[in-house]
Amino acid sequence: MDKIKTQEVWFVTGTQHLYGPETLKQVAADSSKIASALDKSPKISQKVVFKPILTTPDSITELCTEANNSKNCIGIITWMHTFSPAKMWIRGLSILNKPFLHFHTQLNRDIPWETIDMNFMNLNQSAHGDREFGFIGTRMRLNRKVVVGHYQDTEAIDRIAVWVRAASAWNDALNMKIARFGDNMRDVAVTEGNKVSAQMKMGYSVYGYGVGDLVKMVNEVTPAAIKKLLAEYGAEYKLTKAVAASDTLKEAARIELGMEGFLKAGNFKAFTTTFEDLHGLKQLPGLAVQRLMAKGYGFGAEGDWKTAALVRSMKVMAAGLKGGTSFMEDYTYHLDPKGMRVLGAHMLEVCPSIALGKPTVEVHQLGIGGKEDPARLVFKTATGDAINVSVIDLGNRFRMIVNEVEVVKCPDMPNLPVASVLWKPQPDLKVGAAAWILAGGAHHTGFSTSIDAEYLEDFAGMMGVEYVLIDEKCDLTEFKKELRWNEISYHIWL
């Protein structure tokens, strides 16, 4: 994920020649000032690049073509300083294949009551220039985000910053390769899906490998490399002398090095494993998966390539933010009426980026997979707001389901040595779980304490996939109506 900081968002301003050269000079100066202010904001993770003002259909089309062909441009922010007749934008917007955000703003925060005149009015026409532009976006059925507010307004900047991070994830997905070691868990429905449709809609590609291809890389790992990695384990985690000296931990290190080498050699950004296909591996990859996720790789268990891609994209959006992002699973419920909760965990594979404190390396029996006892990181998660996200294949489309949750303190569980998190779904477990099930949400999810639902809403819009939100306002009757309306809508428009 190192390369995302070199990306650009282009700031594009619409106007027209009607107002004369002096006005256009002022439009350019004002636009440059706003672009510069956004670029200097520490909240916006990529460069904001000012582009010359656009006054004709040809200049607009040329700009959109340039954006399409630019490797660094991940999206454009549009603003109409004056009135910009929207028919000028049709040809350019019809070919634009990068995400765009419509920023409805103006240079002046306040109306200068004592001095305002027609010259001021002719120059500062965003109030209706942006409405003209907004109409053509709606008329052309274009996905875009609309942010309203003064360019120095904290809320407006925050919303733009979210969109920029979503655009980074969208750009990352376009060349994302996912390695699948083995197939999906046998007879499981929700982890299946149409890989061709996924690549057409969401950009990423999925490559299948027999576990023997991975085993070959694992077996080629040198003792010196294992020794070096074991020292790293000792520095980063808590572990007993017995665990540190065990053959189990050495084998876990061997698997991690072989797996990372495989992923780097193939330029993969995400991967899957399955406990039903471990031939040649001495243990289910647990510690290796956890640490690779912490380095930015996406992961899905039991061959779940959709969740692997989702976790990677969420990690790109969250890069540098407080908190963490992980593969997750709704494992079991606490149904006490005084406080219903969900215990999230997995057999082994939860990312330590969400850990509260320093994780512990432990070795325990797994009871599934038929292999030696695997090593894993054990920890709990900090309390606070988080999200659970699922992407499913409905046959005629993909749907993204987001549930806002509240992470709460988890009691000690001395006989369950896995990484875990305890949360309260919004608005509560009964409504949240029912809505999730009605929407078809999977048991595997992307879980994050770094980003919120707005990031995923922007991301889903860029990919053109259905998005539904389960939050504190969720009403099951209305939610069921939304699902029915969406079904009709997607049959009409797809």
Short mmCIF file of C-alpha atoms in Angstrom, two decimals:
data_model
loop_
_atom_site.label_atom_id
_atom_site.label_comp_id
_atom_site.label_asym_id
_atom_site.label_seq_id
_atom_site.Cartn_x
_atom_site.Cartn_y
_atom_site.Cartn_z
CA MET A 1 0.00 0.00 0.00
CA ASP A 2 3.03 2.31 -0.13
CA LYS A 3 2.18 3.69 -3.58
CA ILE A 4 -1.19 5.19 -2.71
CA LYS A 5 0.40 8.38 -1.32
CA THR A 6 1.58 9.35 -4.80
CA GLN A 7 -1.92 9.46 -6.24
CA GLU A 8 -3.78 12.56 -7.36
CA VAL A 9 -7.31 13.93 -7.24
CA TRP A 10 -7.91 16.64 -9.83
CA PHE A 11 -9.81 19.78 -8.89
CA VAL A 12 -11.90 20.79 -11.91
CA THR A 13 -13.83 24.05 -12.20
CA GLY A 14 -16.59 24.80 -14.67
CA THR A 15 -17.43 28.24 -16.04
CA GLN A 16 -18.03 29.82 -19.48
CA HIS A 17 -16.77 32.67 -21.70
CA LEU A 18 -19.92 34.77 -21.18
CA TYR A 19 -18.37 36.80 -18.34
CA GLY A 20 -15.22 38.10 -20.04
CA PRO A 21 -11.48 37.54 -19.51
CA GLU A 22 -11.14 39.40 -16.20
CA THR A 23 -13.85 37.32 -14.58
CA LEU A 24 -12.26 34.11 -15.89
CA LYS A 25 -8.91 35.14 -14.39
CA GLN A 26 -10.62 35.57 -11.04
CA VAL A 27 -12.40 32.23 -11.43
CA ALA A 28 -9.04 30.54 -12.03
CA ALA A 29 -7.45 32.29 -9.06
CA ASP A 30 -10.32 31.37 -6.73
CA SER A 31 -10.35 27.78 -7.93
CA SER A 32 -6.61 27.47 -7.42
CA LYS A 33 -6.99 28.81 -3.88
CA ILE A 34 -9.62 26.20 -2.98
CA ALA A 35 -7.62 23.37 -4.55
CA SER A 36 -4.53 24.47 -2.63
CA ALA A 37 -6.44 24.59 0.65
CA LEU A 38 -7.71 21.05 0.13
CA ASP A 39 -4.25 19.83 -0.87
CA LYS A 40 -2.76 21.24 2.34
CA SER A 41 -5.36 19.60 4.57
CA PRO A 42 -3.73 16.81 6.64
CA LYS A 43 -7.03 14.91 6.50
CA ILE A 44 -6.92 14.40 2.73
CA SER A 45 -4.62 11.47 2.03
CA GLN A 46 -3.73 12.21 -1.61
CA LYS A 47 -2.58 15.18 -3.63
CA VAL A 48 -5.26 17.63 -4.79
CA VAL A 49 -4.14 19.04 -8.15
CA PHE A 50 -5.60 22.22 -9.60
CA LYS A 51 -6.54 21.94 -13.27
CA PRO A 52 -7.16 24.88 -15.64
CA ILE A 53 -10.74 26.10 -15.66
CA LEU A 54 -13.10 24.58 -18.23
CA THR A 55 -15.16 26.81 -20.51
CA THR A 56 -16.06 24.72 -23.59
CA PRO A 57 -17.28 21.22 -24.46
CA ASP A 58 -13.92 20.44 -26.07
CA SER A 59 -11.89 21.46 -23.03
CA ILE A 60 -14.16 19.37 -20.80
CA THR A 61 -13.83 16.32 -23.02
CA GLU A 62 -10.06 16.72 -23.18
CA LEU A 63 -9.86 16.92 -19.39
CA CYS A 64 -11.97 13.78 -18.93
CA THR A 65 -9.87 11.93 -21.51
CA GLU A 66 -6.69 13.03 -19.75
CA ALA A 67 -8.05 11.85 -16.40
CA ASN A 68 -8.98 8.47 -17.88
CA ASN A 69 -5.46 7.99 -19.24
CA SER A 70 -3.59 9.23 -16.18
CA LYS A 71 -2.09 6.51 -13.96
CA ASN A 72 -1.87 8.90 -11.03
CA CYS A 73 -5.37 10.39 -11.21
CA ILE A 74 -7.82 8.40 -9.08
CA GLY A 75 -10.76 10.76 -9.42
CA ILE A 76 -11.91 14.33 -9.99
CA ILE A 77 -13.60 16.93 -7.81
CA THR A 78 -15.92 19.20 -9.79
CA TRP A 79 -17.11 22.69 -8.87
CA MET A 80 -19.06 25.27 -10.85
CA HIS A 81 -17.77 28.73 -9.83
CA THR A 82 -20.13 30.49 -12.25
CA PHE A 83 -22.95 29.16 -14.34
CA SER A 84 -21.58 26.44 -16.65
CA PRO A 85 -24.22 25.26 -19.16
CA ALA A 86 -24.47 21.55 -18.51
CA LYS A 87 -24.86 20.43 -22.11
CA MET A 88 -21.17 21.27 -22.41
CA TRP A 89 -20.44 18.45 -19.95
CA ILE A 90 -22.37 15.64 -21.62
CA ARG A 91 -19.66 14.35 -23.94
CA GLY A 92 -16.94 14.51 -21.29
CA LEU A 93 -18.96 12.92 -18.50
CA SER A 94 -20.19 10.18 -20.83
CA ILE A 95 -16.62 8.92 -21.30
CA LEU A 96 -15.26 9.61 -17.81
CA ASN A 97 -14.30 6.33 -16.15
CA LYS A 98 -12.87 7.74 -12.93
CA PRO A 99 -14.96 8.48 -9.80
CA PHE A 100 -16.05 12.06 -9.32
CA LEU A 101 -17.21 14.16 -6.42
CA HIS A 102 -19.39 17.24 -6.87
CA PHE A 103 -18.30 19.90 -4.39
CA HIS A 104 -21.08 22.46 -3.96
CA THR A 105 -19.15 25.33 -2.41
CA GLN A 106 -18.06 28.91 -2.96
CA LEU A 107 -14.99 31.00 -2.15
CA ASN A 108 -16.72 33.42 0.20
CA ARG A 109 -18.30 31.97 3.30
CA ASP A 110 -20.52 35.00 4.00
CA ILE A 111 -22.46 37.37 1.77
CA PRO A 112 -20.77 40.81 1.85
CA TRP A 113 -23.98 42.63 2.66
CA GLU A 114 -22.58 46.16 2.49
CA THR A 115 -20.77 45.80 -0.84
CA ILE A 116 -22.56 43.08 -2.80
CA ASP A 117 -23.39 44.16 -6.36
CA MET A 118 -24.07 42.57 -9.74
CA ASN A 119 -20.36 42.04 -10.45
CA PHE A 120 -20.14 39.98 -7.28
CA MET A 121 -23.31 38.11 -8.23
CA ASN A 122 -22.05 37.31 -11.74
CA LEU A 123 -18.78 35.96 -10.37
CA ASN A 124 -20.14 33.89 -7.49
CA GLN A 125 -22.90 31.78 -9.01
CA SER A 126 -22.24 28.38 -7.47
CA ALA A 127 -25.68 28.35 -5.89
CA HIS A 128 -27.31 27.84 -9.27
CA GLY A 129 -24.30 26.85 -11.41
CA ASP A 130 -23.89 23.68 -9.35
CA ARG A 131 -27.60 22.94 -9.65
CA GLU A 132 -27.34 23.02 -13.43
CA PHE A 133 -24.38 20.65 -13.23
CA GLY A 134 -26.21 18.48 -10.71
CA PHE A 135 -29.13 18.08 -13.10
CA ILE A 136 -26.98 16.65 -15.88
CA GLY A 137 -25.38 14.19 -13.48
CA THR A 138 -28.83 12.98 -12.49
CA ARG A 139 -30.12 13.01 -16.05
CA MET A 140 -27.17 10.86 -17.13
CA ARG A 141 -27.69 8.50 -14.15
CA LEU A 142 -24.11 9.05 -12.95
CA ASN A 143 -22.77 7.76 -9.65
CA ARG A 144 -21.15 10.61 -7.73
CA LYS A 145 -20.85 12.00 -4.23
CA VAL A 146 -22.21 15.45 -3.47
CA VAL A 147 -20.61 17.46 -0.67
CA VAL A 148 -22.14 20.80 0.34
CA GLY A 149 -20.40 23.44 2.45
CA HIS A 150 -17.72 26.08 2.54
CA TYR A 151 -14.33 24.80 1.43
CA GLN A 152 -12.86 25.54 4.90
CA ASP A 153 -15.73 23.82 6.72
CA THR A 154 -14.49 20.89 8.81
CA GLU A 155 -17.42 18.64 7.96
CA ALA A 156 -17.04 19.26 4.22
CA ILE A 157 -13.31 18.51 4.35
CA ASP A 158 -13.96 15.33 6.36
CA ARG A 159 -16.46 14.08 3.76
CA ILE A 160 -14.08 14.83 0.90
CA ALA A 161 -11.30 13.03 2.77
CA VAL A 162 -13.51 9.94 3.08
CA TRP A 163 -14.22 9.99 -0.66
CA VAL A 164 -10.53 10.32 -1.50
CA ARG A 165 -9.72 7.22 0.57
CA ALA A 166 -12.56 5.33 -1.10
CA ALA A 167 -11.18 6.39 -4.50
CA SER A 168 -7.77 5.03 -3.47
CA ALA A 169 -9.38 1.68 -2.67
CA TRP A 170 -11.29 1.73 -5.98
CA ASN A 171 -8.06 2.38 -7.86
CA ASP A 172 -6.29 -0.36 -5.89
CA ALA A 173 -9.04 -2.86 -6.72
CA LEU A 174 -8.59 -2.33 -10.46
CA ASN A 175 -5.29 -4.22 -10.41
CA MET A 176 -5.86 -6.40 -7.35
CA LYS A 177 -4.86 -10.03 -7.73
CA ILE A 178 -6.19 -12.56 -5.23
CA ALA A 179 -4.49 -15.92 -4.68
CA ARG A 180 -6.72 -18.81 -3.64
CA PHE A 181 -4.86 -21.68 -1.99
CA GLY A 182 -7.34 -24.51 -2.46
CA ASP A 183 -11.02 -24.06 -3.26
CA ASN A 184 -14.05 -22.89 -1.32
CA MET A 185 -15.11 -24.90 1.70
CA ARG A 186 -17.22 -27.72 0.31
CA ASP A 187 -21.01 -27.23 0.16
CA VAL A 188 -20.86 -23.63 1.45
CA ALA A 189 -23.02 -21.26 -0.59
CA VAL A 190 -22.24 -17.68 0.37
CA THR A 191 -18.48 -17.87 -0.28
CA GLU A 192 -19.13 -18.87 -3.88
CA GLY A 193 -19.74 -16.33 -6.63
CA ASN A 194 -19.12 -15.38 -10.23
CA LYS A 195 -15.48 -14.34 -10.56
CA VAL A 196 -15.97 -12.98 -14.07
CA SER A 197 -18.82 -10.76 -12.91
CA ALA A 198 -16.72 -9.62 -9.95
CA GLN A 199 -13.85 -8.63 -12.21
CA MET A 200 -16.18 -6.79 -14.58
CA LYS A 201 -17.90 -4.89 -11.77
CA MET A 202 -15.24 -4.52 -9.07
CA GLY A 203 -11.99 -4.81 -10.98
CA TYR A 204 -10.08 -7.49 -9.12
CA SER A 205 -9.08 -10.89 -10.51
CA VAL A 206 -8.97 -14.24 -8.70
CA TYR A 207 -6.31 -16.90 -9.33
CA GLY A 208 -6.57 -20.47 -8.05
CA TYR A 209 -3.59 -22.54 -6.89
CA GLY A 210 -3.22 -26.02 -5.51
CA VAL A 211 -1.85 -26.01 -1.99
CA GLY A 212 1.19 -27.85 -3.36
CA ASP A 213 2.30 -24.65 -5.09
CA LEU A 214 2.39 -22.97 -1.69
CA VAL A 215 4.04 -25.95 0.00
CA LYS A 216 6.91 -25.78 -2.50
CA MET A 217 7.63 -22.19 -1.45
CA VAL A 218 7.30 -23.09 2.23
CA ASN A 219 9.79 -25.94 1.92
CA GLU A 220 12.36 -23.65 0.28
CA VAL A 221 12.53 -21.28 3.29
CA THR A 222 16.01 -21.23 4.84
CA PRO A 223 16.85 -21.83 8.52
CA ALA A 224 18.47 -18.39 8.67
CA ALA A 225 15.26 -16.70 7.54
CA ILE A 226 13.25 -18.64 10.12
CA LYS A 227 15.69 -17.65 12.88
CA LYS A 228 15.38 -13.99 11.95
CA LEU A 229 11.59 -14.12 11.95
CA LEU A 230 11.49 -15.89 15.32
CA ALA A 231 13.48 -13.00 16.78
CA GLU A 232 10.89 -10.64 15.33
CA TYR A 233 8.12 -12.61 17.04
CA GLY A 234 9.95 -12.28 20.36
CA ALA A 235 10.26 -8.52 19.97
CA GLU A 236 6.68 -7.83 18.89
CA TYR A 237 4.61 -10.25 20.99
CA LYS A 238 4.36 -11.85 24.39
CA LEU A 239 5.26 -15.54 24.42
CA THR A 240 6.62 -18.14 26.80
CA LYS A 241 10.08 -19.67 26.45
CA ALA A 242 8.46 -23.01 25.64
CA VAL A 243 6.46 -21.52 22.76
CA ALA A 244 9.46 -19.54 21.53
CA ALA A 245 11.58 -22.69 21.34
CA SER A 246 8.89 -24.96 19.94
CA ASP A 247 8.99 -26.66 16.57
CA THR A 248 5.41 -25.46 16.13
CA LEU A 249 6.46 -21.79 16.11
CA LYS A 250 9.33 -22.54 13.76
CA GLU A 251 6.89 -24.20 11.38
CA ALA A 252 4.54 -21.23 11.66
CA ALA A 253 7.44 -18.96 10.72
CA ARG A 254 8.29 -21.21 7.79
CA ILE A 255 4.69 -21.03 6.53
CA GLU A 256 4.61 -17.25 6.90
CA LEU A 257 7.84 -16.76 4.95
CA GLY A 258 6.76 -19.15 2.21
CA MET A 259 3.32 -17.60 1.93
CA GLU A 260 4.63 -14.04 1.86
CA GLY A 261 7.21 -15.01 -0.74
CA PHE A 262 4.49 -16.53 -2.90
CA LEU A 263 2.29 -13.44 -2.64
CA LYS A 264 5.14 -11.04 -3.38
CA ALA A 265 6.34 -13.07 -6.36
CA GLY A 266 2.86 -13.01 -7.89
CA ASN A 267 2.11 -9.39 -6.96
CA PHE A 268 -0.97 -10.49 -5.01
CA LYS A 269 -2.82 -8.14 -2.67
CA ALA A 270 -5.16 -10.66 -1.05
CA PHE A 271 -5.44 -14.40 -0.54
CA THR A 272 -7.58 -17.21 0.83
CA THR A 273 -6.93 -20.52 2.56
CA THR A 274 -9.16 -23.42 3.59
CA PHE A 275 -8.78 -25.99 6.35
CA GLU A 276 -10.19 -28.60 3.94
CA ASP A 277 -7.09 -28.35 1.74
CA LEU A 278 -3.87 -28.44 3.77
CA HIS A 279 -2.04 -31.31 2.09
CA GLY A 280 1.68 -30.85 2.71
CA LEU A 281 1.28 -28.19 5.41
CA LYS A 282 1.87 -29.28 8.98
CA GLN A 283 -0.58 -26.78 10.47
CA LEU A 284 -3.35 -24.47 9.38
CA PRO A 285 -1.81 -21.05 8.64
CA GLY A 286 -2.88 -18.90 11.58
CA LEU A 287 -0.05 -16.69 12.74
CA ALA A 288 1.04 -16.24 9.11
CA VAL A 289 -2.39 -15.04 8.03
CA GLN A 290 -2.71 -12.68 10.99
CA ARG A 291 0.65 -11.05 10.34
CA LEU A 292 0.15 -10.78 6.59
CA MET A 293 -3.16 -9.01 7.17
CA ALA A 294 -1.33 -6.60 9.48
CA LYS A 295 0.99 -5.82 6.55
CA GLY A 296 -1.97 -4.85 4.36
CA TYR A 297 -3.00 -8.07 2.63
CA GLY A 298 -6.68 -8.92 2.37
CA PHE A 299 -7.78 -12.34 3.59
CA GLY A 300 -10.79 -14.61 3.42
CA ALA A 301 -11.09 -18.00 5.10
CA GLU A 302 -12.42 -21.16 3.43
CA GLY A 303 -11.76 -19.80 -0.04
CA ASP A 304 -13.85 -16.66 0.48
CA TRP A 305 -12.31 -14.48 -2.24
CA LYS A 306 -15.01 -11.78 -2.06
CA THR A 307 -14.23 -11.09 1.60
CA ALA A 308 -10.48 -11.24 0.91
CA ALA A 309 -10.89 -8.47 -1.67
CA LEU A 310 -13.17 -6.49 0.65
CA VAL A 311 -10.70 -6.65 3.55
CA ARG A 312 -7.90 -5.43 1.28
CA SER A 313 -10.01 -2.52 0.06
CA MET A 314 -10.99 -1.58 3.60
CA LYS A 315 -7.33 -1.65 4.62
CA VAL A 316 -6.45 0.70 1.77
CA MET A 317 -9.18 3.10 2.90
CA ALA A 318 -7.99 2.89 6.51
CA ALA A 319 -4.24 3.26 5.83
CA GLY A 320 -2.69 5.55 8.42
CA LEU A 321 -5.86 5.99 10.46
CA LYS A 322 -6.25 5.07 14.11
CA GLY A 323 -7.62 1.58 14.76
CA GLY A 324 -7.47 -1.48 12.56
CA THR A 325 -9.18 -3.66 9.97
CA SER A 326 -9.55 -7.43 9.90
CA PHE A 327 -11.25 -10.45 8.47
CA MET A 328 -14.01 -11.38 10.92
CA GLU A 329 -16.79 -13.86 11.55
CA ASP A 330 -19.97 -13.68 13.62
CA TYR A 331 -19.28 -16.75 15.73
CA THR A 332 -21.77 -17.04 18.61
CA TYR A 333 -24.34 -15.01 20.54
CA HIS A 334 -24.84 -13.80 24.10
CA LEU A 335 -28.64 -13.61 24.36
CA ASP A 336 -29.04 -12.11 27.82
CA PRO A 337 -32.03 -9.69 27.50
CA LYS A 338 -30.08 -7.15 29.57
CA GLY A 339 -27.40 -6.93 26.91
CA MET A 340 -27.44 -9.09 23.78
CA ARG A 341 -24.03 -9.33 22.13
CA VAL A 342 -22.14 -11.01 19.28
CA LEU A 343 -18.81 -12.73 19.85
CA GLY A 344 -16.70 -12.27 16.75
CA ALA A 345 -13.69 -14.47 16.16
CA HIS A 346 -12.46 -17.19 13.85
CA MET A 347 -10.46 -20.34 14.22
CA LEU A 348 -7.23 -18.33 14.09
CA GLU A 349 -7.30 -15.61 11.47
CA VAL A 350 -8.00 -12.22 13.07
CA CYS A 351 -5.70 -9.30 12.29
CA PRO A 352 -3.65 -7.87 15.20
CA SER A 353 -4.22 -4.33 13.87
CA ILE A 354 -7.41 -4.34 15.98
CA ALA A 355 -5.66 -5.66 19.11
CA LEU A 356 -5.90 -3.92 22.47
CA GLY A 357 -2.35 -4.10 23.80
CA LYS A 358 0.41 -6.51 22.83
CA PRO A 359 -0.88 -9.87 21.51
CA THR A 360 0.32 -13.17 22.90
CA VAL A 361 1.68 -15.98 20.72
CA GLU A 362 0.13 -19.26 21.82
CA VAL A 363 -0.05 -22.85 20.59
CA HIS A 364 -3.23 -24.86 21.14
CA GLN A 365 -5.21 -27.67 19.63
CA LEU A 366 -7.56 -26.51 16.89
CA GLY A 367 -9.90 -29.48 16.67
CA ILE A 368 -10.52 -29.00 12.95
CA GLY A 369 -8.44 -29.58 9.83
CA GLY A 370 -6.70 -32.72 11.07
CA LYS A 371 -3.25 -31.13 11.41
CA GLU A 372 -0.77 -30.31 14.17
CA ASP A 373 -1.66 -27.73 16.80
CA PRO A 374 -1.18 -24.31 15.17
CA ALA A 375 0.36 -21.12 16.50
CA ARG A 376 -1.80 -18.02 16.69
CA LEU A 377 -1.94 -14.50 18.15
CA VAL A 378 -4.42 -14.15 21.02
CA PHE A 379 -5.86 -10.77 22.01
CA LYS A 380 -8.99 -8.73 22.63
CA THR A 381 -10.17 -5.59 20.85
CA ALA A 382 -10.47 -2.02 22.09
CA THR A 383 -14.00 -0.77 22.74
CA GLY A 384 -15.68 1.83 20.54
CA ASP A 385 -17.51 2.23 17.25
CA ALA A 386 -16.85 -0.18 14.38
CA ILE A 387 -18.43 -1.61 11.25
CA ASN A 388 -19.05 -5.08 9.86
CA VAL A 389 -19.26 -5.37 6.07
CA SER A 390 -20.27 -8.18 3.72
CA VAL A 391 -20.31 -8.40 -0.08
CA ILE A 392 -22.54 -11.09 -1.59
CA ASP A 393 -23.33 -12.29 -5.10
CA LEU A 394 -27.08 -12.25 -5.79
CA GLY A 395 -26.77 -13.59 -9.31
CA ASN A 396 -27.86 -10.46 -11.16
CA ARG A 397 -25.75 -8.10 -9.01
CA PHE A 398 -23.48 -7.74 -6.01
CA ARG A 399 -24.79 -6.32 -2.75
CA MET A 400 -22.76 -4.68 0.01
CA ILE A 401 -24.26 -4.85 3.50
CA VAL A 402 -22.87 -2.63 6.26
CA ASN A 403 -23.80 -2.96 9.93
CA GLU A 404 -22.66 -0.33 12.39
CA VAL A 405 -21.66 -1.94 15.70
CA GLU A 406 -20.42 -0.94 19.12
CA VAL A 407 -17.46 -2.91 20.46
CA VAL A 408 -17.88 -3.57 24.18
CA LYS A 409 -15.63 -5.03 26.85
CA CYS A 410 -15.23 -8.78 26.51
CA PRO A 411 -15.07 -10.97 29.64
CA ASP A 412 -12.15 -13.32 30.09
CA MET A 413 -12.46 -16.61 28.23
CA PRO A 414 -9.62 -18.80 29.58
CA ASN A 415 -10.65 -21.84 27.55
CA LEU A 416 -11.00 -20.03 24.21
CA PRO A 417 -7.47 -19.05 23.11
CA VAL A 418 -8.29 -17.07 19.98
CA ALA A 419 -8.32 -13.41 19.00
CA SER A 420 -11.83 -12.10 19.59
CA VAL A 421 -14.10 -9.08 19.73
CA LEU A 422 -17.47 -8.59 21.45
CA TRP A 423 -19.95 -6.17 19.95
CA LYS A 424 -23.50 -4.88 20.05
CA PRO A 425 -25.02 -4.62 16.55
CA GLN A 426 -26.98 -1.48 15.77
CA PRO A 427 -29.76 -0.87 16.56
CA ASP A 428 -29.75 -4.06 18.65
CA LEU A 429 -29.05 -7.73 18.06
CA LYS A 430 -32.61 -8.75 17.25
CA VAL A 431 -33.17 -6.08 14.60
CA GLY A 432 -29.58 -5.98 13.34
CA ALA A 433 -29.28 -9.74 12.89
CA ALA A 434 -32.72 -10.00 11.29
CA ALA A 435 -31.89 -7.23 8.81
CA TRP A 436 -28.53 -8.85 8.05
CA ILE A 437 -30.18 -12.19 7.35
CA LEU A 438 -32.93 -10.62 5.23
CA ALA A 439 -30.26 -8.85 3.16
CA GLY A 440 -28.35 -12.12 2.71
CA GLY A 441 -25.23 -11.01 4.60
CA ALA A 442 -22.49 -13.61 4.95
CA HIS A 443 -21.01 -14.99 8.17
CA HIS A 444 -17.60 -13.74 6.99
CA THR A 445 -17.07 -9.99 7.09
CA GLY A 446 -14.61 -7.18 6.86
CA PHE A 447 -14.44 -5.57 10.30
CA SER A 448 -12.95 -2.14 11.01
CA THR A 449 -12.50 0.21 13.92
CA SER A 450 -10.77 2.73 11.61
CA ILE A 451 -13.44 3.64 9.07
CA ASP A 452 -17.19 4.10 9.15
CA ALA A 453 -20.12 3.41 6.85
CA GLU A 454 -19.60 6.51 4.71
CA TYR A 455 -16.37 5.09 3.31
CA LEU A 456 -18.16 1.94 2.16
CA GLU A 457 -21.10 3.88 0.74
CA ASP A 458 -18.70 5.92 -1.40
CA PHE A 459 -16.78 2.81 -2.41
CA ALA A 460 -19.92 0.89 -3.38
CA GLY A 461 -21.04 3.85 -5.47
CA MET A 462 -17.74 3.92 -7.35
CA MET A 463 -18.03 0.23 -8.15
CA GLY A 464 -21.70 0.47 -9.01
CA VAL A 465 -22.83 -2.19 -6.54
CA GLU A 466 -25.92 -2.14 -4.34
CA TYR A 467 -25.40 -0.73 -0.84
CA VAL A 468 -27.61 -1.22 2.23
CA LEU A 469 -26.97 0.09 5.73
CA ILE A 470 -28.06 -1.34 9.06
CA ASP A 471 -27.66 1.41 11.65
CA GLU A 472 -29.28 2.73 14.81
CA LYS A 473 -32.26 4.00 12.78
CA CYS A 474 -32.93 0.64 11.10
CA ASP A 475 -36.60 -0.32 11.04
CA LEU A 476 -37.27 -3.82 9.74
CA THR A 477 -40.49 -2.90 7.95
CA GLU A 478 -38.79 -0.08 6.05
CA PHE A 479 -35.66 -2.16 5.51
CA LYS A 480 -37.65 -4.94 3.85
CA LYS A 481 -39.26 -2.34 1.60
CA GLU A 482 -35.81 -1.05 0.63
CA LEU A 483 -34.70 -4.54 -0.34
CA ARG A 484 -37.83 -5.04 -2.46
CA TRP A 485 -37.43 -1.66 -4.17
CA ASN A 486 -33.79 -2.40 -4.87
CA GLU A 487 -34.72 -5.73 -6.43
CA ILE A 488 -37.08 -4.00 -8.83
CA SER A 489 -34.62 -1.17 -9.51
CA TYR A 490 -31.74 -3.46 -10.39
CA HIS A 491 -33.92 -5.56 -12.69
CA ILE A 492 -34.83 -2.37 -14.56
CA TRP A 493 -31.41 -0.79 -14.81
CA LEU A 494 -29.09 -3.78 -15.22
#
